[in-house]
Coordinates of C-alpha atoms in Angstrom, one line a residue:
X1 CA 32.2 -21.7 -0.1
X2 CA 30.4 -24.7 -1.9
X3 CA 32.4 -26.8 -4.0
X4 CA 30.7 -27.5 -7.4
X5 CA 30.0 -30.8 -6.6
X6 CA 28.2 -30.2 -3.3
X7 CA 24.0 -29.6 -3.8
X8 CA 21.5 -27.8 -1.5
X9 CA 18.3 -29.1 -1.1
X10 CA 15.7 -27.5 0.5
X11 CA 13.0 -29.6 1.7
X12 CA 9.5 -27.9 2.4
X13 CA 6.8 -30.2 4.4
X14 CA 3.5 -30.9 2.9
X15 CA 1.9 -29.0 5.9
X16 CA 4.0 -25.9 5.6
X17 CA 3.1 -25.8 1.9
X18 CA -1.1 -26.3 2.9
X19 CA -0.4 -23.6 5.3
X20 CA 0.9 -21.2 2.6
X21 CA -1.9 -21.8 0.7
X22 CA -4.2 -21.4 3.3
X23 CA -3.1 -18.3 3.6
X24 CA -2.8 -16.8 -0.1
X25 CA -6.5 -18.5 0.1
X26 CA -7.5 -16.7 2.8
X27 CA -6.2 -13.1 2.4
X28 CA -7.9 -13.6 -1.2
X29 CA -10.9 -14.5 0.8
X30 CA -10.5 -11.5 3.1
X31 CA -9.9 -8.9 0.1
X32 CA -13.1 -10.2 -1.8
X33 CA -15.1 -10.0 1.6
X34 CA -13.8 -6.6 2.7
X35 CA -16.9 -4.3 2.8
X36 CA -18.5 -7.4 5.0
X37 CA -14.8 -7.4 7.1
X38 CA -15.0 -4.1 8.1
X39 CA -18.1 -3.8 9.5
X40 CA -17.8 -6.6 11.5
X41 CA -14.5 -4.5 12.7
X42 CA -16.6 -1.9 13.9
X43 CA -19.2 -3.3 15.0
X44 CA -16.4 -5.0 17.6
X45 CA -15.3 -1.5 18.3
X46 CA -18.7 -0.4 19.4
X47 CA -19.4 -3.1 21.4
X48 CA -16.2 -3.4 23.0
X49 CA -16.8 1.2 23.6
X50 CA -20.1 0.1 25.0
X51 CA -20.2 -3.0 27.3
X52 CA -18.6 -1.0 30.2
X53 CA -21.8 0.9 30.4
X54 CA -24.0 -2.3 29.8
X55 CA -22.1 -3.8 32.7
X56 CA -22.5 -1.2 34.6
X57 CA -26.8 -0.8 34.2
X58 CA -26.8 -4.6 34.8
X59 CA -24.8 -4.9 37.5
X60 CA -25.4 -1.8 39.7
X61 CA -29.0 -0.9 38.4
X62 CA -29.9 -4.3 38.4
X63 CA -31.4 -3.8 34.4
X64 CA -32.3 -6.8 32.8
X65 CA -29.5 -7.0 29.6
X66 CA -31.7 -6.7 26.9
X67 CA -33.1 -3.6 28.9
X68 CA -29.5 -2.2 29.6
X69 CA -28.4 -2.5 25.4
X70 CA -31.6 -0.9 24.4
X71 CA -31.3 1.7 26.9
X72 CA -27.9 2.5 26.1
X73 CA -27.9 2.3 22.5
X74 CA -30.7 4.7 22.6
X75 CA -29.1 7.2 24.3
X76 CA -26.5 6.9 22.1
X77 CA -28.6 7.5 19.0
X78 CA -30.4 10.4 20.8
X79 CA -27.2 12.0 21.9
X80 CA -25.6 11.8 18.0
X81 CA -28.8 13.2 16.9
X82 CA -28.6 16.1 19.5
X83 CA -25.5 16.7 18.2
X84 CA -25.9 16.5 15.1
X85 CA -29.0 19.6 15.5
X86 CA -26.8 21.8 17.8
X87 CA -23.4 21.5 15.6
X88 CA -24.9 21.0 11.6
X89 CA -27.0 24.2 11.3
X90 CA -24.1 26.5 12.8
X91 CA -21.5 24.6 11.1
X92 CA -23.1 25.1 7.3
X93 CA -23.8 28.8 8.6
X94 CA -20.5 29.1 8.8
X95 CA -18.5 26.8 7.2
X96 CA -18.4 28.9 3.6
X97 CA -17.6 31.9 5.4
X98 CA -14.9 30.4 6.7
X99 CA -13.6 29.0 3.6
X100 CA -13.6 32.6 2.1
X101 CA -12.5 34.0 5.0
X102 CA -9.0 32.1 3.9
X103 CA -8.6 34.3 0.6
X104 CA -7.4 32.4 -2.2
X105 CA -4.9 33.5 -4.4
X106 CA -6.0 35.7 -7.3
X107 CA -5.5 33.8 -9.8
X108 CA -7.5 30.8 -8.4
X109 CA -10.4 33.1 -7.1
X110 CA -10.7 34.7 -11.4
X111 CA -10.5 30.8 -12.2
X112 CA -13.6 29.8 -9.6
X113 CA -15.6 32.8 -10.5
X114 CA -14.4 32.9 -14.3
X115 CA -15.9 29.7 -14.4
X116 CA -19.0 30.2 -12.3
X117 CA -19.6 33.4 -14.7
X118 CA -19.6 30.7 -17.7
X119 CA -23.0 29.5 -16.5
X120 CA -24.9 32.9 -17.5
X121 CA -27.9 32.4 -19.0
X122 CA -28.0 35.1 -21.3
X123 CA -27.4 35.1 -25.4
X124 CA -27.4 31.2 -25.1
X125 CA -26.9 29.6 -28.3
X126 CA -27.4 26.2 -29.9
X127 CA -23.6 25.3 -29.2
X128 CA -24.1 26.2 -25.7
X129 CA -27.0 23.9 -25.0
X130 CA -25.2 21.5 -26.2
X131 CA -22.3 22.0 -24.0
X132 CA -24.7 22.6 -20.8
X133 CA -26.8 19.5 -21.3
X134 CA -24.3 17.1 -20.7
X135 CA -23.7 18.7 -17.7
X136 CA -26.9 18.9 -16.4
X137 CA -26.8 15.0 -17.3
X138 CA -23.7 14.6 -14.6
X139 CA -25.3 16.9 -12.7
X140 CA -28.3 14.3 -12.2
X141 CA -25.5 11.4 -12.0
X142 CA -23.6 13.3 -8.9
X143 CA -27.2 13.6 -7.1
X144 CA -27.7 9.7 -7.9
X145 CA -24.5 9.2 -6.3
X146 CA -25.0 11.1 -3.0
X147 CA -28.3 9.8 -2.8
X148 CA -27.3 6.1 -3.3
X149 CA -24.4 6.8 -0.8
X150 CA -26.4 8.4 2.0
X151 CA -28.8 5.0 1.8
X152 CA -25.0 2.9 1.7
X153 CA -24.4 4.7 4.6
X154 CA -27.5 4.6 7.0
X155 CA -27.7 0.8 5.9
X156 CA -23.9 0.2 7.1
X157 CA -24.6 2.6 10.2
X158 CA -28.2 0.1 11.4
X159 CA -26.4 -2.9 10.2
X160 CA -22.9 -2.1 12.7
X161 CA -25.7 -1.2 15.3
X162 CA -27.4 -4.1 14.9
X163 CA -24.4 -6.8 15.0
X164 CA -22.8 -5.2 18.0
X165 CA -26.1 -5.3 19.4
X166 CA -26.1 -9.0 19.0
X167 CA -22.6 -9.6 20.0
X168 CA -23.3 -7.3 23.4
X169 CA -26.0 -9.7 23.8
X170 CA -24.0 -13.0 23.3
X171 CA -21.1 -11.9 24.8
X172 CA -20.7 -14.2 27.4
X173 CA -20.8 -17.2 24.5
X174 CA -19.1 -15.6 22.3
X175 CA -15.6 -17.0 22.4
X176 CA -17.5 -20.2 21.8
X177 CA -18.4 -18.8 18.2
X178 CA -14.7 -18.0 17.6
X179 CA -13.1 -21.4 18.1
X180 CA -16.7 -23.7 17.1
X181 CA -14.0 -26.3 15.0
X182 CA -12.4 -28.0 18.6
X183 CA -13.9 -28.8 22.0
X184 CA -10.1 -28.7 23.5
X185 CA -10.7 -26.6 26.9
X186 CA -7.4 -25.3 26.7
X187 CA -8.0 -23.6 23.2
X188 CA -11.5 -22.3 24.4
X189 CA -10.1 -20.5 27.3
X190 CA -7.4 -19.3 25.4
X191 CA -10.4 -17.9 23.1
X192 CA -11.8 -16.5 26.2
X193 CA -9.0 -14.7 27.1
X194 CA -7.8 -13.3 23.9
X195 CA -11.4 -11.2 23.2
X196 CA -11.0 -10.5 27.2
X197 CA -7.7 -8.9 26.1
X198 CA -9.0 -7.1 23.0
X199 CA -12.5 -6.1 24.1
X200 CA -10.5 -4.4 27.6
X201 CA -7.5 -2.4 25.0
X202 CA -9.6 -1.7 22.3
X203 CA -12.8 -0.9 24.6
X204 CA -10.1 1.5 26.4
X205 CA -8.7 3.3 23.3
X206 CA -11.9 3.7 22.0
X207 CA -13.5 5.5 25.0
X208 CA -10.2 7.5 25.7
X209 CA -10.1 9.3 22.2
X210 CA -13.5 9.9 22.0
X211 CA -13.2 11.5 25.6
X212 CA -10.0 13.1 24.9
X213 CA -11.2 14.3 21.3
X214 CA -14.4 16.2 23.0
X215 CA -12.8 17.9 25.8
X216 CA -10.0 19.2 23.4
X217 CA -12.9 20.3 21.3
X218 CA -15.1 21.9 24.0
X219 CA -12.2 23.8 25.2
X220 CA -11.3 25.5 22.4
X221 CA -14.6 26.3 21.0
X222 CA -15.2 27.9 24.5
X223 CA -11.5 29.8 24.4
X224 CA -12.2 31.0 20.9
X225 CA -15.2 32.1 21.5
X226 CA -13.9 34.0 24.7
X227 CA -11.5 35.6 22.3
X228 CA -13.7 36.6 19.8
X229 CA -12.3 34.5 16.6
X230 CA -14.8 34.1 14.3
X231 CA -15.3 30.3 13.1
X232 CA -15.1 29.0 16.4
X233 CA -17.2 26.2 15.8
X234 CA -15.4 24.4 12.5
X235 CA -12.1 25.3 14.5
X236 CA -13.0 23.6 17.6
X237 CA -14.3 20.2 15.2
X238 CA -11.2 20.4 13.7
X239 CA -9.0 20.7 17.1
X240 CA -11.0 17.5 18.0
X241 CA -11.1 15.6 15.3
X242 CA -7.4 15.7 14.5
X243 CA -6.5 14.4 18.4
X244 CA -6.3 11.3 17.0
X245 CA -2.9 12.2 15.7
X246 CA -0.9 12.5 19.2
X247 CA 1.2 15.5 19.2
X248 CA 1.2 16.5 15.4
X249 CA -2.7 17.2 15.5
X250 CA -3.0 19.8 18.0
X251 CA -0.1 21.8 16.0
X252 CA -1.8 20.9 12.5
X253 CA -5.5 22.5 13.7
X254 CA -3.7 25.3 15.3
X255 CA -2.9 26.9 12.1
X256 CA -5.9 27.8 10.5
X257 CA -6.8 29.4 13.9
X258 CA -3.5 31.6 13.7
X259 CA -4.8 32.4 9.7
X260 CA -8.3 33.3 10.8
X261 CA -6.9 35.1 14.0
X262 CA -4.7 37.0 11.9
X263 CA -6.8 37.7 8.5
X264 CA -9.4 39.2 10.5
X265 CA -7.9 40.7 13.8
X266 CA -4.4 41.3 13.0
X267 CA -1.1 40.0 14.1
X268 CA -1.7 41.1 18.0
X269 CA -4.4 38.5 18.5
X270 CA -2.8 35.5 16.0
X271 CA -0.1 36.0 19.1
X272 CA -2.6 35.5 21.5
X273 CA -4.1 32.6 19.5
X274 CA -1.0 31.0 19.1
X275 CA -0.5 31.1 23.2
X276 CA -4.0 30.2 23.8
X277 CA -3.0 26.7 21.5
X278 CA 0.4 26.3 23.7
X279 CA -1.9 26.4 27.1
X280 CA -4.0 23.8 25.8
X281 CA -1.4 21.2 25.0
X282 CA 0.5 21.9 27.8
X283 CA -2.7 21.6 29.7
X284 CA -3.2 18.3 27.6
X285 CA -0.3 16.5 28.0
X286 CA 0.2 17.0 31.9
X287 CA -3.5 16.9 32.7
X288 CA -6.1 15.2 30.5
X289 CA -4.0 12.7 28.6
X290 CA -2.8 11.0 31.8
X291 CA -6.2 11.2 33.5
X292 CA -8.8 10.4 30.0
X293 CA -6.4 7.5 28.6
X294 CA -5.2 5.6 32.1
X295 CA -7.1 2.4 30.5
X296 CA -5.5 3.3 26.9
X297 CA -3.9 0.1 25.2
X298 CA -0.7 2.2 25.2
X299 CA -0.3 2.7 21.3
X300 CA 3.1 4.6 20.9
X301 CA 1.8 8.0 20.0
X302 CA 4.8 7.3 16.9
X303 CA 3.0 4.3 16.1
X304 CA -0.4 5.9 15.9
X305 CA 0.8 8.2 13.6
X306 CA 2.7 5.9 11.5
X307 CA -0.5 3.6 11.5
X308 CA -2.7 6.0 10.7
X309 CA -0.9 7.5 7.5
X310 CA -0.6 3.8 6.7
X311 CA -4.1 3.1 6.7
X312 CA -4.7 6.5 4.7
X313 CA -2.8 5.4 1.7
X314 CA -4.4 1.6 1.8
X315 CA -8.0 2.8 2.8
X316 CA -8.8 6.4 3.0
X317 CA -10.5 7.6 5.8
X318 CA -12.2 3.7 6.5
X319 CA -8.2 2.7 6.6
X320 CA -7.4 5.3 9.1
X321 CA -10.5 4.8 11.1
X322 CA -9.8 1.1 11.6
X323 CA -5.7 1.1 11.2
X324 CA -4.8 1.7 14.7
X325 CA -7.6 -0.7 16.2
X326 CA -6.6 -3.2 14.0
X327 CA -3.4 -3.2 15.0
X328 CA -4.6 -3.4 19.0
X329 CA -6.5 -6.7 17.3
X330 CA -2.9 -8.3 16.0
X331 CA -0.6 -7.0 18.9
X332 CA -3.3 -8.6 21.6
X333 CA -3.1 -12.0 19.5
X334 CA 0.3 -12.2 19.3
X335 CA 1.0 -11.5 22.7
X336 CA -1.2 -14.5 23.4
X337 CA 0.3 -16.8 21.1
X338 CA 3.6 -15.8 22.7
X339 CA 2.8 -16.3 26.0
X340 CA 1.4 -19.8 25.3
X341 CA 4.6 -20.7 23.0
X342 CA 7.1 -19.7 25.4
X343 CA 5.1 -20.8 28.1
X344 CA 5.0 -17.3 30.1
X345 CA 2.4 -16.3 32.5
X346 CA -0.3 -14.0 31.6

């Protein structure tokens, strides 16, 4: 215990008070900036996903580099395109199908039809043009909307092309770029290293989930179809898209399968659904996981998780998208600042 006459002071350097406000300054910075932020984010992701391959066409096939990117980055367009034409026309075949195949609840399918039936054209009256015109009005609004999104989103989608075209092509140099305030050779190879570090994890867990996401995906639209479920398609997207939660996905995008299995062909094949889903994450865990994500950065499959719901609530599906490779980004930076404060080897 202090005696009343005792004080505390607490004395705060000048510098530790510039660094506070450096960084209240620069997370403002950062949070006015964010749209421009985030696609810098992934356009690192692609290029760190890509520059295996563009290694690889330089190196073995002896392509000149700016050859090797725009060979690569055109087969990548081409092969989202192809997929795009196989998997869109099938999927909006049967995507409202499958949505009514899931009966709603009475009461909710009266309320959807009660108010589709509002929209009858016959015996309208003054009142009711009234009431229909504004609609039409946020009708027109909604079609601005999607239409001004779609551009937003083909600009973002060149634009992320573009820069991690450019940083593919500068790669070599581009440590340089990160650290352009000193000419200390100690901090530039530190620079080196640390986008050595991030570009090899991130590059990993990149390729790995995309790998892991389409073989899920390919076998259970081929085991569906072998079973005769109907909505194999928007099942087997689902199966693969929600891989990027270890564990909880698979069980999560088996259940509408079990629904549908059982709606439509009775309890005997939701059972045989239900072991179908087993085989494949038993066959996923011993098998494909250890084989697809050897070069994973070795997120904690908790940790994904947790990061992803994280980056949910904070960003939507942008937040989730970028919440795990951000935190590959921090963990790779504070390793290095670690290993150089402590001294420790690499």
């Amino acid at each position: 215990m202090l005696s009343k006459d005792q004080e505390v002071s607490i004395k705060i350097s000048l510098s530790t008070l510039l660094w506070i406000a450096g960084l209240i300054v620069g997370a403002y910075f950062l949070y006015r900036v964010q749209q421009i932020v985030i696609t810098i984010l992934f356009s690192v992701i692609v290029m760190a996903a890509l520059r295996p391959a563009e290694k690889w066409l330089v190196r073995r096939l002896k392509f000149p580099k700016i050859l090797a990117i725009l060979v690569l980055y055109a087969l990548v367009i081409l092969l989202i395109c192809l997929a795009f034409a196989l998997i869109i026309p099938s999927l909006v075949h049967e995507l409202p199908n499958f949505v009514s195949a899931l009966a709603l609840p009475p009461f909710l399918a009266d309320f959807a039809f009660g108010s589709l039936n509002g929209f009858a054209l016959d015996g309208l009256s003054i009142s009711d043009l009234g009431t229909i015109i504004p609609q039409i009005g946020v009708s027109f609004n909604a079609v601005y909307r999607i239409i001004s999104s779609t551009f937003s989103g083909v600009f973002t989608f060149v634009t992320i092309l573009v820069m991690s075209c450019y940083m593919m092509l500068d790669r070599e140099n581009l440590h340089l770029k990160v650290v352009w305030f000193t000419r200390d050779k100690k901090h530039i190879e530190m620079a080196r290293q640390l986008l050595d570090d991030i570009e090899m994890q991130l590059g990993g867990w990149v390729r790995g989930q995309l790998a892991l996401m389409l073989i899920i995906g390919l076998i259970t639209y081929v085991g569906l179809r072998l079973l005769s479920i109907p909505y194999a398609l928007p099942l087997a997207l689902a199966a693969g898209a929600l891989e990027v939660l270890p564990n909880l996905g698979p069980t999560i995008a088996a259940v509408p399968a079990i629904v549908v299995a059982y709606l439509t062909l009775g309890p005997a094949m939701a059972l045989f659904v239900v072991l179908f889903y087993i085989l494949v994450q038993q066959f996923e865990n011993n098998l494909i996981v250890p084989k697809v994500m050897k070069d994973n950065a070795d997120v904690n499959p908790l940790t994904t998780i947790i990061l992803i719901l994280v980056g949910i609530e904070l960003g939507g599906v942008v937040g989730a998208l970028l919440s795990v490779p951000i935190y590959i980004v921090i963990r790779s930076v504070y390793s290095m600042w670690y290993r150089n404060h402590y001294k420790l080897p690499a």
